[in-house]
Structures are given as structure tokens and as C-alpha cells.
PDB file of C-alpha atoms and ligand atoms in Angstrom:
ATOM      1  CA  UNK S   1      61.330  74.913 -37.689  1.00  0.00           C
ATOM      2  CA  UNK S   2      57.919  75.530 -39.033  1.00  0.00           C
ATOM      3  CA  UNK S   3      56.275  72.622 -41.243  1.00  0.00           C
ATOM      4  CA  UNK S   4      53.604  72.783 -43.280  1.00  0.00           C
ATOM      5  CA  UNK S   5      50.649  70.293 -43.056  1.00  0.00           C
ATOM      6  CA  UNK S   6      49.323  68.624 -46.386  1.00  0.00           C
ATOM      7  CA  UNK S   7      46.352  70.273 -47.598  1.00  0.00           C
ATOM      8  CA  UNK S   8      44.273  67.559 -47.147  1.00  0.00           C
ATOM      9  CA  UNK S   9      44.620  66.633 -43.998  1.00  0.00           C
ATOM     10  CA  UNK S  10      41.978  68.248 -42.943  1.00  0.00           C
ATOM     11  CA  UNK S  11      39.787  67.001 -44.963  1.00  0.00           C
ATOM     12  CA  UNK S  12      40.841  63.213 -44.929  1.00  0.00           C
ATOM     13  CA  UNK S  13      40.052  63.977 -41.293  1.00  0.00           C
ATOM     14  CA  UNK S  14      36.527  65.052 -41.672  1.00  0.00           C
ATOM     15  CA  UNK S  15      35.998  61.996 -44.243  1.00  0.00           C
ATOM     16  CA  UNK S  16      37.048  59.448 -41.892  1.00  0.00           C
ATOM     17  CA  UNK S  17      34.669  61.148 -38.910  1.00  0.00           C
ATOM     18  CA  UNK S  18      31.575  61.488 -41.056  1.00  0.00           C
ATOM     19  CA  UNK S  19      32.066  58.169 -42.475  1.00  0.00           C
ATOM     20  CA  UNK S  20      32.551  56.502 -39.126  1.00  0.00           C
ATOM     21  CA  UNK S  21      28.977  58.572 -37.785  1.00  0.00           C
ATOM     22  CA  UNK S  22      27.531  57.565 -41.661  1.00  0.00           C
ATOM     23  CA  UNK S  23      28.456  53.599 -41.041  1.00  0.00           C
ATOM     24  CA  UNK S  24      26.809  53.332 -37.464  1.00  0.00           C
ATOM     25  CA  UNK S  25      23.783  55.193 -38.023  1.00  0.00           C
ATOM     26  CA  UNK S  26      22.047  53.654 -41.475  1.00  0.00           C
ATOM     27  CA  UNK S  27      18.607  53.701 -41.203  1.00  0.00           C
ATOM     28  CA  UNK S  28      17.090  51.100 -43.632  1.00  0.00           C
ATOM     29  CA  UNK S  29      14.196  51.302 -45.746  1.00  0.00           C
ATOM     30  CA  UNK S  30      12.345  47.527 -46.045  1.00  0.00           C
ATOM     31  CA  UNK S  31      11.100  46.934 -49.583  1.00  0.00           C
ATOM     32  CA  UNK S  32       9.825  43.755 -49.158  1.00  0.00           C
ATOM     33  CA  UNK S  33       7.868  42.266 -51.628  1.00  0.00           C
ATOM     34  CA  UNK S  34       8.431  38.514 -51.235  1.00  0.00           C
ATOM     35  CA  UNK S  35       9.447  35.334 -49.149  1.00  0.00           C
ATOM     36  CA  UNK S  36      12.871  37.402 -48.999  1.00  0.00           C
ATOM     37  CA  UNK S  37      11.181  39.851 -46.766  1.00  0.00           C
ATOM     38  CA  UNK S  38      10.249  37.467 -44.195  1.00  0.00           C
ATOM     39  CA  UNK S  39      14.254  36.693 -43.639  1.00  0.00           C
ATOM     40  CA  UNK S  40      14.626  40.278 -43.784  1.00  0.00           C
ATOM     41  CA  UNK S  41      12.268  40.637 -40.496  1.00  0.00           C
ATOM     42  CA  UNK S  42      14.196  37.964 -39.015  1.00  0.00           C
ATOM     43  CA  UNK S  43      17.506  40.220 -38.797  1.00  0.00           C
ATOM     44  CA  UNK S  44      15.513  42.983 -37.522  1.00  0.00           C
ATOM     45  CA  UNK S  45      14.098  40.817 -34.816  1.00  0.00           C
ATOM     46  CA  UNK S  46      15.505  39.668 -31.357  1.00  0.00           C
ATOM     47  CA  UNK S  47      17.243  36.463 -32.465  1.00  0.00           C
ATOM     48  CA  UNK S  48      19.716  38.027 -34.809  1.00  0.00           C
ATOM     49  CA  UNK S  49      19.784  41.698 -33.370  1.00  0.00           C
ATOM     50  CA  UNK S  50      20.633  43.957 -36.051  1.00  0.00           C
ATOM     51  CA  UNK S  51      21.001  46.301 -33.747  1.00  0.00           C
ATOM     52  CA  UNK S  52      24.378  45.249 -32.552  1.00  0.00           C
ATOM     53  CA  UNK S  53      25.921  46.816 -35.768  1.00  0.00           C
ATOM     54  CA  UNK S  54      23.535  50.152 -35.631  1.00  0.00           C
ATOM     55  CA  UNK S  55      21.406  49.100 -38.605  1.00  0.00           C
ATOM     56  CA  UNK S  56      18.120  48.226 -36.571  1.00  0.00           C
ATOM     57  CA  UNK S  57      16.346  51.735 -37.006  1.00  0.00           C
ATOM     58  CA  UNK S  58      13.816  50.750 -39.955  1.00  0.00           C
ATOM     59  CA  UNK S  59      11.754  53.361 -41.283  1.00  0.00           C
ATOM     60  CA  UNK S  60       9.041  53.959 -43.375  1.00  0.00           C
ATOM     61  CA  UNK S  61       9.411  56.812 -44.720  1.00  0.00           C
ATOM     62  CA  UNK S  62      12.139  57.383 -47.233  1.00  0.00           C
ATOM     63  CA  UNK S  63      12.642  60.582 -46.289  1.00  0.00           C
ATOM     64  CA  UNK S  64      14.163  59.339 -42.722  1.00  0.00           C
ATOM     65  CA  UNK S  65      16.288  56.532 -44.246  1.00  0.00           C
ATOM     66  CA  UNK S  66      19.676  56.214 -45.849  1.00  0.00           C
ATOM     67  CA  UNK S  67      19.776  52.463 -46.938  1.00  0.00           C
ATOM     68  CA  UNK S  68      17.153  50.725 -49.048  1.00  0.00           C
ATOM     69  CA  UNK S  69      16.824  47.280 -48.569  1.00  0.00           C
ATOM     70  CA  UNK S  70      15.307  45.109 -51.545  1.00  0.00           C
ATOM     71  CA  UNK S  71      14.024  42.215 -50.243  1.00  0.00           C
ATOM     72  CA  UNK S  72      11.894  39.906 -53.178  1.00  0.00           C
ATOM     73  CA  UNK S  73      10.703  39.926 -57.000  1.00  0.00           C
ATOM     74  CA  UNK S  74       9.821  43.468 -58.076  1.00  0.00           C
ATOM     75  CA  UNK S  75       7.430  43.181 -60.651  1.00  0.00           C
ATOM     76  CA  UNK S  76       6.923  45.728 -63.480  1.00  0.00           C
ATOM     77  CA  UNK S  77       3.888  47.187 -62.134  1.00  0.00           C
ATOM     78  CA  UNK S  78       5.780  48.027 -58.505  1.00  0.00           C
ATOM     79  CA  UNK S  79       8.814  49.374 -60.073  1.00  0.00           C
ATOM     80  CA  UNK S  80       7.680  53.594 -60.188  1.00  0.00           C
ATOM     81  CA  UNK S  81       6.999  52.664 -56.592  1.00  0.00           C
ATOM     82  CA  UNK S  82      10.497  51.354 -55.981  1.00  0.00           C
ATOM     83  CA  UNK S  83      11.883  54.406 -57.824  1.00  0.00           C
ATOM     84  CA  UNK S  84       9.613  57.292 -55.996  1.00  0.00           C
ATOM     85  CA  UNK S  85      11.048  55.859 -52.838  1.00  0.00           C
ATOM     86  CA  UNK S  86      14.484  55.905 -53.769  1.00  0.00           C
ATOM     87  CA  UNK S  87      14.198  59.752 -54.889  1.00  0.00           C
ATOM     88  CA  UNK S  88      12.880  60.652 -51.973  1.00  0.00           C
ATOM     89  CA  UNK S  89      15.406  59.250 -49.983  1.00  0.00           C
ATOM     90  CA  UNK S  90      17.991  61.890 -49.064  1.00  0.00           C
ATOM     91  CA  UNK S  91      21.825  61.833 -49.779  1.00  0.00           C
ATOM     92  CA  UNK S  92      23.880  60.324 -49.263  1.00  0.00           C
ATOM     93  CA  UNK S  93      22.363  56.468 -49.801  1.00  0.00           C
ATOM     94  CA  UNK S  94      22.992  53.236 -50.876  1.00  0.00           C
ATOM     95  CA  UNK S  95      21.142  50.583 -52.102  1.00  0.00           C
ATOM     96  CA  UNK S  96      21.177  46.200 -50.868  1.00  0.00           C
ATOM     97  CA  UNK S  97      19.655  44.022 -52.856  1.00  0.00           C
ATOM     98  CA  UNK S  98      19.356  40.926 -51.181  1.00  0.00           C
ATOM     99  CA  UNK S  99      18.568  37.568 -52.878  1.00  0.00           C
ATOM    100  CA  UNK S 100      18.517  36.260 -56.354  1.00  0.00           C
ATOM    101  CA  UNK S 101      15.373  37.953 -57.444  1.00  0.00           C
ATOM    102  CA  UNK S 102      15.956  41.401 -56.520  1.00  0.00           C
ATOM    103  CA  UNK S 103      19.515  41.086 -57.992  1.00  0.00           C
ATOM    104  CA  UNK S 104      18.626  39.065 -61.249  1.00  0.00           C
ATOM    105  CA  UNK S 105      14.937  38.314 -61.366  1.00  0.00           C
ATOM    106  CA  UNK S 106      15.773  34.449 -60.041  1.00  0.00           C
ATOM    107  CA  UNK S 107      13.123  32.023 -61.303  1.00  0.00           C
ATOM    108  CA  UNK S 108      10.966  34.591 -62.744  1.00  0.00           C
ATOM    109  CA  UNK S 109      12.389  35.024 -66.139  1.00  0.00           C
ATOM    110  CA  UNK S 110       9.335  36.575 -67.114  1.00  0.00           C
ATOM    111  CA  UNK S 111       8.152  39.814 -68.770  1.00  0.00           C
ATOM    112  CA  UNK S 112       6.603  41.211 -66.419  1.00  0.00           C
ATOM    113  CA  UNK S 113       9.634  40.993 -63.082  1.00  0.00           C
ATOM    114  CA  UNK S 114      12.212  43.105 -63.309  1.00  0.00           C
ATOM    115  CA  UNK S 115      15.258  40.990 -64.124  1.00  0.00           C
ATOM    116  CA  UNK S 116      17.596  42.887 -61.579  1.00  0.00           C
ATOM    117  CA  UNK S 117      16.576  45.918 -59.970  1.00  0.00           C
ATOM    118  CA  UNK S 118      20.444  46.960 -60.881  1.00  0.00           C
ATOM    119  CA  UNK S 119      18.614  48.215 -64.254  1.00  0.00           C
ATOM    120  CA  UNK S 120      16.851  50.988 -62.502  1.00  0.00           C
ATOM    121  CA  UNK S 121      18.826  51.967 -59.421  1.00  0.00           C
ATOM    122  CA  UNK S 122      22.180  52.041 -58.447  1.00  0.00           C
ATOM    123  CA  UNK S 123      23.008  48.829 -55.800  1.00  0.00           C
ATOM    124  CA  UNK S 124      26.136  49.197 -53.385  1.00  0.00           C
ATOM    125  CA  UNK S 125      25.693  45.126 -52.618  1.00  0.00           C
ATOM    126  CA  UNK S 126      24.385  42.347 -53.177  1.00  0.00           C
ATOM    127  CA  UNK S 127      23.223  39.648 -50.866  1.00  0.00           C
ATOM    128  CA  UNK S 128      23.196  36.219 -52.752  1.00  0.00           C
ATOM    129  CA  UNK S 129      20.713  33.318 -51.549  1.00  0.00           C
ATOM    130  CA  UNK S 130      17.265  32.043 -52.215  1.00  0.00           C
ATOM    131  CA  UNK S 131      16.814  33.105 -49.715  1.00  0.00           C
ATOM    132  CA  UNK S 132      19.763  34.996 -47.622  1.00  0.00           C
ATOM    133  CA  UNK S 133      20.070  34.122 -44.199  1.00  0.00           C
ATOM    134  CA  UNK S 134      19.478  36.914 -41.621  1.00  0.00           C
ATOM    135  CA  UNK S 135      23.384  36.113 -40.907  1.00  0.00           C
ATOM    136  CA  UNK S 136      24.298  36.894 -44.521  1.00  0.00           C
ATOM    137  CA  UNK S 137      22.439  40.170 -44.896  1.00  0.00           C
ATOM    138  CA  UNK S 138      24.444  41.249 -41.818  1.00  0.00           C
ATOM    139  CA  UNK S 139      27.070  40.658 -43.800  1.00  0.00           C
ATOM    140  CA  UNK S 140      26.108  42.565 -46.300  1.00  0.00           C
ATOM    141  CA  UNK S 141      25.553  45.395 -44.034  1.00  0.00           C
ATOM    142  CA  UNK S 142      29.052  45.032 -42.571  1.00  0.00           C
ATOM    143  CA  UNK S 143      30.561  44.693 -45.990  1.00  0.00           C
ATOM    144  CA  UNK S 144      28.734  47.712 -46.662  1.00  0.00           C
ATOM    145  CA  UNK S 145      29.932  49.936 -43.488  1.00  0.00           C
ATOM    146  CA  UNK S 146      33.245  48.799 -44.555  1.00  0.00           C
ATOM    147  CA  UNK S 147      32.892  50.429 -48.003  1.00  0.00           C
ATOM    148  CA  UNK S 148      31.514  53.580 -46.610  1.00  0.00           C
ATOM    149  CA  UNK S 149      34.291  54.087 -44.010  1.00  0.00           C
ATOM    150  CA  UNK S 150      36.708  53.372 -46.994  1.00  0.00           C
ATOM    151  CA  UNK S 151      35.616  55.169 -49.724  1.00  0.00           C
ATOM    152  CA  UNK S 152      32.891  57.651 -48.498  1.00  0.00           C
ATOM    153  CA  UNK S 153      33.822  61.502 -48.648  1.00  0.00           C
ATOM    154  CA  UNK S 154      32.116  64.658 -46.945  1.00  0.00           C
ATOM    155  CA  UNK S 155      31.905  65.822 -50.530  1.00  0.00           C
ATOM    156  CA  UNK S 156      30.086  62.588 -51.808  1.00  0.00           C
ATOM    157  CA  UNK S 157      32.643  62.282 -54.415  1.00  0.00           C
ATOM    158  CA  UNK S 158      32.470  58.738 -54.066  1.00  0.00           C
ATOM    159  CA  UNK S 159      28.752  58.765 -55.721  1.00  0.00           C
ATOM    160  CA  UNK S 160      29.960  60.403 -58.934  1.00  0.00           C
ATOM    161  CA  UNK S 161      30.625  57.226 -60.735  1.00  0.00           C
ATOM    162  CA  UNK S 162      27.143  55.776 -59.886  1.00  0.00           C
ATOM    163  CA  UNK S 163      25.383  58.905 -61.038  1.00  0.00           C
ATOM    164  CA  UNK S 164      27.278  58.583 -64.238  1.00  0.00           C
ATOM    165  CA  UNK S 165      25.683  55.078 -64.601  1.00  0.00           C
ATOM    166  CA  UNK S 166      22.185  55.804 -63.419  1.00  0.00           C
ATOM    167  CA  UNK S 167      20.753  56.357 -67.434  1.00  0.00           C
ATOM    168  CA  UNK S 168      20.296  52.924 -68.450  1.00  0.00           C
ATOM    169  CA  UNK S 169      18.681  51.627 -71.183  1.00  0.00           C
ATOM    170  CA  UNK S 170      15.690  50.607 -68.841  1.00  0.00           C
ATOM    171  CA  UNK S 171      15.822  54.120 -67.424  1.00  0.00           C
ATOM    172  CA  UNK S 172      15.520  55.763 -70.476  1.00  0.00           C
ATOM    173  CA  UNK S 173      13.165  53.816 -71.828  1.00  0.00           C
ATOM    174  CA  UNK S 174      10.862  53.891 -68.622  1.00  0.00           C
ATOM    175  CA  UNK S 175       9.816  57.347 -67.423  1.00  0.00           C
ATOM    176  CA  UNK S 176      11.121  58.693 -64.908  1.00  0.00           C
ATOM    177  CA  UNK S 177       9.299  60.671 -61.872  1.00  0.00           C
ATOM    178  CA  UNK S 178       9.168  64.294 -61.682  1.00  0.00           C
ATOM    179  CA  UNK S 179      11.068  64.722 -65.081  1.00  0.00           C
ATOM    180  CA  UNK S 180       9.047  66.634 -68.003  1.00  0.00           C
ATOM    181  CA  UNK S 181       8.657  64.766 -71.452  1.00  0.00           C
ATOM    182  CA  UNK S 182      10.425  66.826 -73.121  1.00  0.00           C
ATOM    183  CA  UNK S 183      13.687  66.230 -70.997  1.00  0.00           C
ATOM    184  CA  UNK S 184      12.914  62.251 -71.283  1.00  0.00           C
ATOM    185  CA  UNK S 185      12.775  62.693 -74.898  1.00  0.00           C
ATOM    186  CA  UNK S 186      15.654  64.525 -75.325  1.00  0.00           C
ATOM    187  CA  UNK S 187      18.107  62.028 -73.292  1.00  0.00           C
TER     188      UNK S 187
HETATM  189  S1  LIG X   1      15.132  34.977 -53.889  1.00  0.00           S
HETATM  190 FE1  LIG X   1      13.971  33.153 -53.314  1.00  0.00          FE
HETATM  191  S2  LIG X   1      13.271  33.596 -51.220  1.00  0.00           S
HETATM  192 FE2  LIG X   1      13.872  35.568 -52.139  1.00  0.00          FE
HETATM  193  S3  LIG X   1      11.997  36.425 -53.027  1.00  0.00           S
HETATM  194 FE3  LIG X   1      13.025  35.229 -54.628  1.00  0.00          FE
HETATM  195  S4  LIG X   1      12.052  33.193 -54.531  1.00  0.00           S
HETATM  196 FE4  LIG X   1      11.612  34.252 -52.600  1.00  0.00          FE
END
């Protein structure tokens, strides 16, 4: 007797391959701007091996990297930087922000630092601590690779939601790189 296989089996297949390859091969992107940064080098180094979990390949070059990390205070000034990067990075990405000034501004409740860099790009997770230990960004990490191998799809369907969110009221207000003023203006 013949049966028929789901439809998707194929493709739940394929998700759970490409996820598994996606997981083990992020290639970070250091945006280190602050004392965070120096915890971030840490993880990379000997000590804490962030190789072990296939994380260890930083880059600097966006266009080679998959996972931005945001280590430190990003001040108003840096923040077109921070974007331009995270354009050029290629799909499909995610985004740690690690400690309490990247994710909320910490001390700094100032004008001129960015009170959350949550405002202007879309974070997967974030890494509490002032600052994190090396051992809790490889949490993160591992946190993340277990999101990715749960919810990630060939199709990237899982990044639909975060597009959706990406016009904030910062974004709008602030302009955006490569986009004409008449597109900003009519948003
Ligand atoms: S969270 Fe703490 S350690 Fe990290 S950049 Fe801010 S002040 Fe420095």
C-alpha cells in the first residue's frame, strides 16, 4: 500500500539542516564601544574559548558576518555607523546586545546615548550585566543557537515579524541610509 508523505516534510527537513549548519557557523561582528568590549575579547580569547561552540570567527567586515555583537554605550553620534554595518550585513542575521547600556542606555540617561539600541535595530538577545561575564555572553550565544535551530526556516520566515517592527519611532525620525527623502518623508 502506497502512502503519501506530508508535504512538508521535505521542507521541515531542509529547515532543521540549514539551521543546524546556520547555529555552528555564526560569524560575529564586535561593536565594541566600551568597558563591555573588553569582556567581549575575553570570550574570544584562550581562557574562555568561544570557539568550542563555533562562534570564534570574528570579522570585520559586515559583509562576512552573520551576528552583531553590541558590546558598550552607543552614543548618538556612532549610531549611522551602527546602522551602515548592520545593512551591510547579509541575511539571514541576528543581533546580541550585551550589557545594560547597549540594551537600555544603563547609567547614561543622557541625550546624547542611545537609550537601547532595540530602538534602531532588531536584537535576538540580550545579555544582562554591567558588565556580562565572558561565561554569560556564551550563554547568550547558546541561547541564541537554540532559537535558530528552533525557529529558523530556509525561507527566513522566521524574520517577518522583526521586519514588521523595524519602523520605530526613532527610525523614522532618524534617517535612514541609502533611502531617498522623499521615501523617509512619506513613511
Ligand atoms: S554596561 Fe557597564 S561595563 Fe558595559 S559598557 Fe556599560 S558601563 Fe561599561
Amino acid at each position: 500500500m502506497a502512502v503519501d508523505l506530508p508535504d512538508n516534510v521535505l521542507i521541515s527537513n531542509l529547515d532543521a539542516l540549514a539551521n543546524w549548519c546556520r547555529k555552528n557557523s555564526l560569524w560575529p561582528m564586535p561593536f565594541a564601544t566600551a568597558c563591555c568590549g573588553i569582556e567581549l575579547m575575553a570570550t574570544g580569547a584562550s581562557r574562555h574559548d568561544l570557539a568550542r561552540f563555533g562562534a570564534e570567527v570574528f570579522r570585520f567586515s559586515p559583509r562576512q558576518c552573520d551576528l552583531m555583537i553590541v558590546a558598550g554605550r552607543v552614543v548618538m553620534k556612532m549610531l549611522p555607523v551602527l546602522q551602515r554595518i548592520w545593512q551591510q550585513m547579509h541575511e539571514p542575521k541576528w543581533c546580541i546586545s550585551m550589557g545594560a547600556c547597549a540594551s537600555t542606555g544603563g547609567v547614561f540617561d543622557t541625550y546624547c546615548v542611545v537609550q537601547g539600541i532595540d530602538r534602531f535595530v532588531p536584537v535576538d538577545m540580550y545579555v544582562p550585566g554591567c558588565p556580562p561575564r565572558p561565561e554569560q555572553l556564551i550563554q547568550g550565544i547558546l541561547d541564541l543557537q537554540e532559537m535558530i535551530q528552533r525557529q529558523g526556516t530556509v525561507a527566513g520566515e522566521e524574520f517577518a515579524a522583526r521586519d514588521r517592527q523595524q519602523p520605530k519611532r526613532a527610525l523614522r525620525e532618524l534617517p535612514i541610509l541609502g533611502q531617498s527623502p522623499e521615501l523617509r518623508r512619506a513613511r
